[in-house]
Coordinates of C-alpha atoms and ligand atoms in Angstrom, one line a residue:
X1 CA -90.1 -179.6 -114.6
X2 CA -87.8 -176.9 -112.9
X3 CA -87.4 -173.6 -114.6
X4 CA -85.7 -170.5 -113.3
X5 CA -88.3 -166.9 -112.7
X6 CA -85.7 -163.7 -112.8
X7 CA -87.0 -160.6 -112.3
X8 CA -83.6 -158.4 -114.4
X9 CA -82.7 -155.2 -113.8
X10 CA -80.8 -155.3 -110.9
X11 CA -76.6 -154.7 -111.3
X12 CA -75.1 -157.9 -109.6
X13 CA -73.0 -156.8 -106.6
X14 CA -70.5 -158.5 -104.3
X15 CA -68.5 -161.6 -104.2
X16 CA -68.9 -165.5 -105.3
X17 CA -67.3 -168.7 -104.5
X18 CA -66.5 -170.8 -107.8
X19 CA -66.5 -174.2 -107.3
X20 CA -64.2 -176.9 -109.0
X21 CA -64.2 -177.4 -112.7
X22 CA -67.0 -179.9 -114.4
X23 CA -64.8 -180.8 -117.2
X24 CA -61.4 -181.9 -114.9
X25 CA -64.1 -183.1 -112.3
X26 CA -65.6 -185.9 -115.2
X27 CA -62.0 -186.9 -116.5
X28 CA -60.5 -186.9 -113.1
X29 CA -63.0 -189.2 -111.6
X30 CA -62.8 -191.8 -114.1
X31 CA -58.9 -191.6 -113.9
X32 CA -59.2 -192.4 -110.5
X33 CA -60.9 -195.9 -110.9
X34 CA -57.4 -196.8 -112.6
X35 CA -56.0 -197.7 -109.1
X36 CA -56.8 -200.0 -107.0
X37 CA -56.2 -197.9 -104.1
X38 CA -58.5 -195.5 -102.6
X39 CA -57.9 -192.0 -104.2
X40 CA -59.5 -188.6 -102.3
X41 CA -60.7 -186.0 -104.6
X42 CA -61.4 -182.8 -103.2
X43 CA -63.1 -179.4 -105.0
X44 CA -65.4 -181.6 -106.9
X45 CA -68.4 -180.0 -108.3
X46 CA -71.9 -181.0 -107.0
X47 CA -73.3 -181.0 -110.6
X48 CA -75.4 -183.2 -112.4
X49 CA -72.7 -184.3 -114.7
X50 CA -70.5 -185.5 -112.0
X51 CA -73.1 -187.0 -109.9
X52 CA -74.3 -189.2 -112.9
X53 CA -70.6 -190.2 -113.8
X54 CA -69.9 -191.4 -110.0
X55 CA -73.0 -193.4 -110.8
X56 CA -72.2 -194.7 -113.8
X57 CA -68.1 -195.9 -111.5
X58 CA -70.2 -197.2 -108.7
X59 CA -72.1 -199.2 -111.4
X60 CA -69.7 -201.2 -112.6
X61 CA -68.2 -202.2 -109.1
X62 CA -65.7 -199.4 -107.8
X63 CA -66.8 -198.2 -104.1
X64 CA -67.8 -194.7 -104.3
X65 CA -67.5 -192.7 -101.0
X66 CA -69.0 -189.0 -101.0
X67 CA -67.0 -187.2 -98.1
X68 CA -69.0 -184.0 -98.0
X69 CA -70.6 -181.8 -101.0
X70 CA -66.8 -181.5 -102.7
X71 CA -65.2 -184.0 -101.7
X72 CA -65.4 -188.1 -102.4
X73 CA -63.0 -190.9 -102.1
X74 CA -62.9 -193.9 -105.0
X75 CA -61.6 -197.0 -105.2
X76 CA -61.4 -199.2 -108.5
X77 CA -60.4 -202.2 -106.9
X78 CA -63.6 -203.9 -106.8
X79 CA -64.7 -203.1 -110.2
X80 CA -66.4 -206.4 -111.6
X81 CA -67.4 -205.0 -115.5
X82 CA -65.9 -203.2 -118.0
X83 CA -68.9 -202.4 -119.5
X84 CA -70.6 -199.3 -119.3
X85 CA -74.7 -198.9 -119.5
X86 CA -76.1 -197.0 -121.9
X87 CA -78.0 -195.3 -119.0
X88 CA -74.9 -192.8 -118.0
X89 CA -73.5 -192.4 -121.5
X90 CA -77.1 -190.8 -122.8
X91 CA -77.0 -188.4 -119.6
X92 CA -72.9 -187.5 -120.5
X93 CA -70.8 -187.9 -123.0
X94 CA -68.0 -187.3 -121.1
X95 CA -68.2 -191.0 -119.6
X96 CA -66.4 -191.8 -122.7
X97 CA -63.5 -191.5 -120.7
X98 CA -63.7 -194.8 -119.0
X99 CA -63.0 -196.0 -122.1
X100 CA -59.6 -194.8 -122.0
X101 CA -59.6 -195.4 -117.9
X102 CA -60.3 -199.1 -118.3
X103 CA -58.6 -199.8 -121.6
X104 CA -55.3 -198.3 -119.8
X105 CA -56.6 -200.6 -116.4
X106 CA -57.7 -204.1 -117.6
X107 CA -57.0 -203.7 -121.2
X108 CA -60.4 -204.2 -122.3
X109 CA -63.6 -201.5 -122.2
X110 CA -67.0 -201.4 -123.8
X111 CA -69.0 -197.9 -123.8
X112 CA -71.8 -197.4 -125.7
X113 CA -71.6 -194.6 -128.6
X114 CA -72.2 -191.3 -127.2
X115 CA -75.6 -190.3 -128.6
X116 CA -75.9 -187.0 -131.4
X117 CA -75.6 -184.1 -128.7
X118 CA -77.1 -180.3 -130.0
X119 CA -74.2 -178.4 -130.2
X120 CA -73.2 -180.1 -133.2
X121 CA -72.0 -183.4 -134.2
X122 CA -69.5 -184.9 -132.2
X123 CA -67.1 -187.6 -133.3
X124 CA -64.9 -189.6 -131.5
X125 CA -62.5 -190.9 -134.2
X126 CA -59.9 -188.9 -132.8
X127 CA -59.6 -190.8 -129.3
X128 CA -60.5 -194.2 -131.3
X129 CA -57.2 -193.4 -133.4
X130 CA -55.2 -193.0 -130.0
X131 CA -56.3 -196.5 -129.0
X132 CA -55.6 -198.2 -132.2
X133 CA -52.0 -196.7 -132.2
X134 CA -51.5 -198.2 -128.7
X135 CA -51.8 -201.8 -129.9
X136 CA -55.7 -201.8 -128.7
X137 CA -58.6 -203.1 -131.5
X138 CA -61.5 -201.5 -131.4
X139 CA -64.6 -202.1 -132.3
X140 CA -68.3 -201.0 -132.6
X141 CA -70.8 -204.0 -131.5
X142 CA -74.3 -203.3 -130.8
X143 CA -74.1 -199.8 -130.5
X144 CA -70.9 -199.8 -127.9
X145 CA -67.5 -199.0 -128.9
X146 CA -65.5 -202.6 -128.0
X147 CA -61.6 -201.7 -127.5
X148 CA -59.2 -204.4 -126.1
X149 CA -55.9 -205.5 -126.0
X150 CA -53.4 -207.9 -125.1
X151 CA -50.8 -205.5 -124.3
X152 CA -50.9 -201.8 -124.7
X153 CA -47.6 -200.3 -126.6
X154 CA -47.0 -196.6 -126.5
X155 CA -46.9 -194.7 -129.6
X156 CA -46.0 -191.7 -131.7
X157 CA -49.5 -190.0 -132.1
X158 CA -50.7 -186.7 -134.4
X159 CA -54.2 -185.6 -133.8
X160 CA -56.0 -184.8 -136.6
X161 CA -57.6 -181.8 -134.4
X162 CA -57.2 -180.4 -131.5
X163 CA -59.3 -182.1 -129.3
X164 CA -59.7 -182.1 -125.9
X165 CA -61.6 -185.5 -125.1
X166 CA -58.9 -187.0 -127.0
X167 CA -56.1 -186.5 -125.6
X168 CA -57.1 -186.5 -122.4
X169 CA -58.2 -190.1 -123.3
X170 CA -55.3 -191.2 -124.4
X171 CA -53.6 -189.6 -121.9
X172 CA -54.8 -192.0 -119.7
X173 CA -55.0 -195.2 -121.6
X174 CA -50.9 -194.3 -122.2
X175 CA -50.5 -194.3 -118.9
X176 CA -50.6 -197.4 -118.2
X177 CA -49.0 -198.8 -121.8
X178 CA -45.3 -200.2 -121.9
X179 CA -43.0 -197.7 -123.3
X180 CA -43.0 -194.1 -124.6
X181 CA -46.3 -192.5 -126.4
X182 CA -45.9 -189.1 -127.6
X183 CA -49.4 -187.2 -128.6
X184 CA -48.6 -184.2 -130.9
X185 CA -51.1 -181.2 -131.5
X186 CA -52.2 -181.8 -128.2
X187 CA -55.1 -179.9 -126.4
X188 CA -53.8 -176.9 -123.8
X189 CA -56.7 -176.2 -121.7
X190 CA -56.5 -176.1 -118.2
X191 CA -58.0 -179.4 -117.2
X192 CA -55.4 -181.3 -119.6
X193 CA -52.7 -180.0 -117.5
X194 CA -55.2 -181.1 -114.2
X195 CA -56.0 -184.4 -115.3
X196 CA -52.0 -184.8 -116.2
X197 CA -51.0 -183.6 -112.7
X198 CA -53.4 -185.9 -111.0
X199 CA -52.5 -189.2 -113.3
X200 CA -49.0 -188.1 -111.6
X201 CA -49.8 -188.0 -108.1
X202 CA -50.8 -191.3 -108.6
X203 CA -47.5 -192.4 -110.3
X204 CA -48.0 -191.2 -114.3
X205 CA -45.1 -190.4 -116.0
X206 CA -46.5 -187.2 -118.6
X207 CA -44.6 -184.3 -119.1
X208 CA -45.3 -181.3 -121.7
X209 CA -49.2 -181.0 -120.5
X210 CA -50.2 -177.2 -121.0
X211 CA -47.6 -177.3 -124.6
X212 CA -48.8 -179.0 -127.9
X213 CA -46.6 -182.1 -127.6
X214 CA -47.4 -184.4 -124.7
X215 CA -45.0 -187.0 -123.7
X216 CA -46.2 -190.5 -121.5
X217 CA -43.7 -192.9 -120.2
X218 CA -45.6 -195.9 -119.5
X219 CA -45.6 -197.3 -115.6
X220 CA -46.8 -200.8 -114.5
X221 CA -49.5 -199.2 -112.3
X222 CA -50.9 -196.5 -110.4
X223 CA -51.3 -195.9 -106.8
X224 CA -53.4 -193.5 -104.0
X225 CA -53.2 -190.0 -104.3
X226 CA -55.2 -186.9 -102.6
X227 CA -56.2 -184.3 -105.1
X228 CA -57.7 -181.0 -105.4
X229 CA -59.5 -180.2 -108.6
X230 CA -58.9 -176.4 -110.4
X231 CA -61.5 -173.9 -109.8
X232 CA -63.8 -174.2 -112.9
X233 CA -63.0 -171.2 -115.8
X234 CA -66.4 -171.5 -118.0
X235 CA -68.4 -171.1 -114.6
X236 CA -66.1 -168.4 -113.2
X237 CA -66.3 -166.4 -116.9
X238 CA -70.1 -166.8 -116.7
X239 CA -70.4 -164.6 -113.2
X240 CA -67.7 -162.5 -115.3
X241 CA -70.2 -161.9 -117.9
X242 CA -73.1 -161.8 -116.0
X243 CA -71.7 -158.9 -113.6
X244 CA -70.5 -157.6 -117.3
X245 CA -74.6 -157.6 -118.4
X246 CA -75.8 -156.3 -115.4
X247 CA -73.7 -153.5 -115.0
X248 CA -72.5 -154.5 -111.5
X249 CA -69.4 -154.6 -109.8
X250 CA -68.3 -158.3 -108.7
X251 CA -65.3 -160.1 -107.2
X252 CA -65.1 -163.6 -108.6
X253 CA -63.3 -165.8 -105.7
X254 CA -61.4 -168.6 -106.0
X255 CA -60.1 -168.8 -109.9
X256 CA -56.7 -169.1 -111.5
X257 CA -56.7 -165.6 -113.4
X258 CA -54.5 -167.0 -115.8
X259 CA -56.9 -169.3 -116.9
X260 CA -59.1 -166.6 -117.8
X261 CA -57.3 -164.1 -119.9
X262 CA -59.0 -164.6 -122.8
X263 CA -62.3 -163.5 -121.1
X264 CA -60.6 -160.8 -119.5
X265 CA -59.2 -159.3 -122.3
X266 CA -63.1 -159.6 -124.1
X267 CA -64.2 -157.6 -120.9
X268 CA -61.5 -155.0 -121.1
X269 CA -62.4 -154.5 -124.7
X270 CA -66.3 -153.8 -124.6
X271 CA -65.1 -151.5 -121.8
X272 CA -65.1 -153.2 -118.4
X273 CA -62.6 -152.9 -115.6
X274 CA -60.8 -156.0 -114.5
X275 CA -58.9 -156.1 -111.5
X276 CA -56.7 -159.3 -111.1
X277 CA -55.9 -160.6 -107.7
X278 CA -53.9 -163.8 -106.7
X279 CA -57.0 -166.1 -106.9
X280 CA -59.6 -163.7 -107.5
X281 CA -61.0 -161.1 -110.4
X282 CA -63.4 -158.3 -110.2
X283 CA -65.5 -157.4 -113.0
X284 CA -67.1 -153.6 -112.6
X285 CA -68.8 -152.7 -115.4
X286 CA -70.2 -148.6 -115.0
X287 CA -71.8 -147.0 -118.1
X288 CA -72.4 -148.7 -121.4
X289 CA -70.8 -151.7 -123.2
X290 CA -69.2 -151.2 -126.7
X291 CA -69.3 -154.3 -129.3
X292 CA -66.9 -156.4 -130.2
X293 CA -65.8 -159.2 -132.2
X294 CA -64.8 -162.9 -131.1
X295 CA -63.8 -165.9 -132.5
X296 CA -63.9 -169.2 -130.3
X297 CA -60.4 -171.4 -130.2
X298 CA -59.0 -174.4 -128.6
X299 CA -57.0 -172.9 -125.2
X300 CA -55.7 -170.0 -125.0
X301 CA -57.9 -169.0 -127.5
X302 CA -61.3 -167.6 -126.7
X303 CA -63.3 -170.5 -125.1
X304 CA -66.4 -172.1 -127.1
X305 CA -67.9 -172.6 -123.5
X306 CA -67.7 -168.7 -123.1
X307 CA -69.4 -168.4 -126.8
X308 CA -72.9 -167.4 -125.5
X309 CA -72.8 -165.8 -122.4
X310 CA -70.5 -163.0 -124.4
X311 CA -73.2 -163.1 -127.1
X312 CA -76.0 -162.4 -124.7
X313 CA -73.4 -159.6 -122.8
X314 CA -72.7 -158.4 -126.3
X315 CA -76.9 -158.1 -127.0
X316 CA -77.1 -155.2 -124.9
X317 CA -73.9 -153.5 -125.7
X318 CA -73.4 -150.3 -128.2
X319 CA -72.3 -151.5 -132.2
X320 CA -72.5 -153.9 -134.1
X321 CA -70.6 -157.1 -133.2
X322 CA -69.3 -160.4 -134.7
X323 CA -69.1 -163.7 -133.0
X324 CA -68.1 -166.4 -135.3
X325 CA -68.1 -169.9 -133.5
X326 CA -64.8 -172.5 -135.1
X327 CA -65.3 -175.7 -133.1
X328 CA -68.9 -176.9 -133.1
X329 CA -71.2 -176.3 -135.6
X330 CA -74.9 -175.4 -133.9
X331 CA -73.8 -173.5 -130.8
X332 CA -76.4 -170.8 -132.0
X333 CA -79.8 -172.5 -130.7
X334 CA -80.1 -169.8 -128.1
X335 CA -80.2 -166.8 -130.8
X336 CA -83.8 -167.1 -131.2
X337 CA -84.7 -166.9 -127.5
X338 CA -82.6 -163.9 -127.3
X339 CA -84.3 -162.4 -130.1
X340 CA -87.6 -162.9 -128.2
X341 CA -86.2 -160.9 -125.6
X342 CA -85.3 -158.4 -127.8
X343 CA -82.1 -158.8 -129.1
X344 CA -81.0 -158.0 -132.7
X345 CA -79.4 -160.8 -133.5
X346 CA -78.7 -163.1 -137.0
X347 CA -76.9 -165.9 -137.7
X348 CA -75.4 -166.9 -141.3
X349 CA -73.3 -170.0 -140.8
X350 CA -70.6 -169.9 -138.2
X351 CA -71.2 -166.8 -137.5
X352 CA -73.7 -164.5 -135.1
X353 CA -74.1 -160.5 -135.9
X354 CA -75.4 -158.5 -133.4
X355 CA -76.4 -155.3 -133.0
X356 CA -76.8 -154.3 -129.6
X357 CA -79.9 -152.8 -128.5
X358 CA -79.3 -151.5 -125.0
X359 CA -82.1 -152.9 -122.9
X360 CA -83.3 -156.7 -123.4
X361 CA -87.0 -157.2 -122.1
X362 CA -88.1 -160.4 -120.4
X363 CA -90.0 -163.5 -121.9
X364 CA -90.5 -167.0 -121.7
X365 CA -87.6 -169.0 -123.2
X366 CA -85.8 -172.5 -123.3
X367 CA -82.3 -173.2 -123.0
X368 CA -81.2 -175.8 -125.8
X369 CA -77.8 -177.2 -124.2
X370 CA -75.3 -175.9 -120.9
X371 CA -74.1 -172.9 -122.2
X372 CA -76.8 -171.5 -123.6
X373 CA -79.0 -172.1 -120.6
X374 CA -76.4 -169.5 -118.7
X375 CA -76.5 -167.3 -121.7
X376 CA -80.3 -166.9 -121.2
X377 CA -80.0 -166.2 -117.6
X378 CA -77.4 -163.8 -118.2
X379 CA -79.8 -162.2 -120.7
X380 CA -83.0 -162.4 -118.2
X381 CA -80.9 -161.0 -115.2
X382 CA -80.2 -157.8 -117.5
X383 CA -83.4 -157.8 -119.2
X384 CA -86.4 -155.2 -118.0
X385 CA -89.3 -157.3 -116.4
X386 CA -89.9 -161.2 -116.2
X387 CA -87.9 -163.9 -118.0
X388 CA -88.9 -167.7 -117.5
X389 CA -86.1 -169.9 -118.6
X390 CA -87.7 -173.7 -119.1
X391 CA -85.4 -176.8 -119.3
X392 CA -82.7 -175.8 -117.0
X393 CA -82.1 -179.1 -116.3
X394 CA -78.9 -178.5 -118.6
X395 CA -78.0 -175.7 -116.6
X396 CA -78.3 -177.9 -113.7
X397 CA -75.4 -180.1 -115.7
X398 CA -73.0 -177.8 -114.7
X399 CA -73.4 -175.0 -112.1
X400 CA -73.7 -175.5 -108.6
X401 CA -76.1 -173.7 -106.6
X402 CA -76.6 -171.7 -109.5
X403 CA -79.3 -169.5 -108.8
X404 CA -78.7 -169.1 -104.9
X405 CA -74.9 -167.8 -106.0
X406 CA -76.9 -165.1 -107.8
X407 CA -79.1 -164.6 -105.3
X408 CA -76.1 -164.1 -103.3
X409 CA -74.9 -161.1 -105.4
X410 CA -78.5 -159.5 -105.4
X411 CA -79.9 -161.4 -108.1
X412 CA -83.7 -161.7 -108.1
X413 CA -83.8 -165.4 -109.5
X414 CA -86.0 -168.6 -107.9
X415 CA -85.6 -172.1 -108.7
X416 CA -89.2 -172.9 -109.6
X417 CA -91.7 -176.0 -110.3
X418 CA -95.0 -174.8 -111.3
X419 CA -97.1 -172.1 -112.9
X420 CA -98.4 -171.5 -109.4
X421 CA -94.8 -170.7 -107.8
X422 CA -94.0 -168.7 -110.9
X423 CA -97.8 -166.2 -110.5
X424 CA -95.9 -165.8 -106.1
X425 CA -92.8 -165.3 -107.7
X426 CA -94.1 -162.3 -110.0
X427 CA -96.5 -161.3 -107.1
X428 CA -93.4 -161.0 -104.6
X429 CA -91.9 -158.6 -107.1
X430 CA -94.0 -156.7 -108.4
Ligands
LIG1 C1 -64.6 -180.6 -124.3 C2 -65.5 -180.0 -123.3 C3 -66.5 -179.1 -123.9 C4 -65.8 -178.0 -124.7 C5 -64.9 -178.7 -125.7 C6 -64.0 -177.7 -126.5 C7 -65.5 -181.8 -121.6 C8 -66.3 -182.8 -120.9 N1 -66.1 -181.1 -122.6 O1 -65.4 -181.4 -125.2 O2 -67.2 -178.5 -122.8 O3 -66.8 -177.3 -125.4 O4 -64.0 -179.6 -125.1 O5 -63.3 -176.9 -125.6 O6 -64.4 -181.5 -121.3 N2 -63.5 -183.8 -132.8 C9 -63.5 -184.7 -133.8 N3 -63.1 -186.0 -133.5 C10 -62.7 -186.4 -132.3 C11 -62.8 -185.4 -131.3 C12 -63.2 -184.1 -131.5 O7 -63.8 -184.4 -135.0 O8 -62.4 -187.5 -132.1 C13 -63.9 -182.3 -133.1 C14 -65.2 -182.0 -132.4 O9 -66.3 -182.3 -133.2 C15 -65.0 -180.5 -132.2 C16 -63.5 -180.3 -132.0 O10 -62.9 -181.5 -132.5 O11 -65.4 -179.8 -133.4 C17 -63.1 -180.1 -130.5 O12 -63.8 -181.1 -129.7 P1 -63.2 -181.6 -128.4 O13 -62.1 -180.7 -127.9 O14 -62.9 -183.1 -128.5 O15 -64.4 -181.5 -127.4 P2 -64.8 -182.4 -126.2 O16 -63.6 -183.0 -125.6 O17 -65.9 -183.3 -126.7

């Protein structure tokens, strides 16, 4: 098993490439089995998330053609099944959207359930609505969800909540319908207005992405496109935070600033400097961190994704501050670690005080899910001493190169696999 050694304590300095984002990457590439013509993606992350869900396409028949480390080409013409093993769905949720890729294609998918996930229960009734009001039945059968239809119609659709996987899923399944659909209370994060923009490159017809209201006219079919992918906010905000923790001074390279200003404004408040650029921000943090409070909310609000990397930045700032957490339930697993290293933290409901204690110290700890995995590093990079952070495979979900971009901005972190790399590791820095 592959943990993560950090020796903290050392202000992160420099610059960092972010790569494309996970969450347009996984909707993206299943969007782009909906064509039978090839279909280059470029600024792809090399994640574990993506990797599994370009499995998961090449398993069911579509010719999968990895370019380079960020770039692949796809092409759903020789897909043979419209079933999806149970295999990939485990591993990521997110390959519930080739439900709404094949439903919108051939009119007929079958994906198992997404399994219980620990951030909180998940449901999916939201996108299963979508379908139904597009003239598609669906079913559950032996643990898949079954959706089919003779003919797709579009629709006048109100989400119940503002849900990202949804309408992103019936996004695409609308594509592809006859007629008008309109989705109302839409999501507005950035990869909504991606996947949108790359669904028209290939011949969609959806305006209003990036509002609350989207609208689909319907085409007969899609064809080839080239697309680049947006640079990828959560992992972009993480560095953000991390330079934030560590006191350091860091240029974040290749982001939409835009898409960040909700972070931004967080760092400005607990008394950072943040210098925009055209595709860039710098984080320099001199001199102590005052507390704050934040509430997480669907885009532009303050990102869920961003939830615990602010907590841990917020651990070892002056005050007392409040993090209350409105769209999943249990996204507080990581507070106990971070009280083993030190942090005053407690967490009543939806909510997570904190009162900042200056200086973390390293320990062993476990990251529970993605974000919380960062959260810990971020804590272990500003922490006095040692921290060991076990079951990284999350992290590995979703940053690229993670520890070797640290490394890159002076971080002393090693990608480790046994007790016996971890006694060199602390030998080396002592
Ligand atoms: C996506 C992101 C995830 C991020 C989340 C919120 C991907 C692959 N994942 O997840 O990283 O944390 O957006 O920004 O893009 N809900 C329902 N019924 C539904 C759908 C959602 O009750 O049918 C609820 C969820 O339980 C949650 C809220 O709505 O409380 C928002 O979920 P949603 O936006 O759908 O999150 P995901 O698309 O799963």
């Amino acid at each position: 098993m592959e943990r993560y050694v950090i020796k903290g304590g050392n202000p992160l300095a420099g610059e960092v490439e972010i790569a494309g984002a996970k969450n347009a990457a996984l909707a993206i590439l299943a969007a782009a089995i909906m064509t039978d013509e090839t279909v280059l993606i470029e600024n792809m992350p090399d994640v574990r998330d993506t990797n599994v869900l370009l499995e998961a396409i090449q398993e069911i028949g579509a010719i999968v053609e990895r370019v380079d480390k960020s770039r692949v080409k796809i092409n759903g013409s020789t897909i043979t099944n419209v079933s999806v093993d149970y295999e990939f769905i485990k591993k990521i949720r997110a390959s519930y959207y080739l439900l709404g890729a094949l439903l919108g294609k051939y009119k007929h998918a079958e994906v198992p359930l997404p399994g219980g996930c620990n951030i909180g229960s998940r449901p999916i009734d939201q996108h299963l609505k979508g379908f139904r009001a597009l003239g598609a039945s669906v079913e559950i059968r032996h643990g898949a969800i079954v959706t089919q239809a003779e003919k797709l119609r579009g629709s006048h659709i109100f989400l119940d909540m503002v849900s990202v996987g949804a309408t992103i899923n019936i996004m695409m399944a609308a594509s592809l319908a006859s007629g008008r659909t309109i989705i109302e209370n839409a999501a507005r994060e950035p990869h909504v207005v991606d996947v949108a923009n790359f669904l028209n490159s290939m011949g969609a017809n959806i305006k209003g992405a990036g509002t609350d209201v989207i609208r689909i006219k319907g085409v007969e079919k899609l064809h080839k496109a080239e697309y680049s992918i947006i640079p990828d906010q959560i992992e972009a905000g993480t560095f953000m935070f991390a330079a934030a923790a560590t006191r350091g001074d860091v240029l974040v390279k290749n982001v939409i600033p835009k898409h960040l200003e909700a972070t931004t404004a967080k760092l400005e408040e607990i008394g950072c400097e943040v210098k925009e650029f055209d595709d860039s921000v710098r984080v320099i943090a001199a001199g102590n961190l005052r507390r704050t409070h934040v509430k997480t909310l669907p885009y532009p609000g303050y990102p869920t994704d961003m939830q615990p990397q602010i907590a841990a930045t917020l651990a070892t700032a002056t005050g007392t501050s409040i993090v209350t957490e409105s769209i999943f339930e249990n996204r507080f697993k990581y507070a106990d670690e971070l009280s083993r290293m030190g942090a005053n933290i407690k967490v009543e409901g939806n909510t997570a005080i904190i009162d900042g204690v200056g200086r973390l110290t390293g320990a062993r700890v476990s990251a529970s899910d993605l974000r919380a995995g960062a959260a810990l590093v971020i804590a272990g990079l500003a922490a006095e001493g040692i921290t060991i952070v076990d079951d990284i495979v999350y992290i590995q979900r979703g940053y690229e190169d993670f520890e070797v971009k640290l490394r890159g901005l002076g971080a002393e972190i090693e990608k480790v696999s046994s007790e016996k790399e971890i006694q060199k590791f602390r030998l080396r820095v002592s």
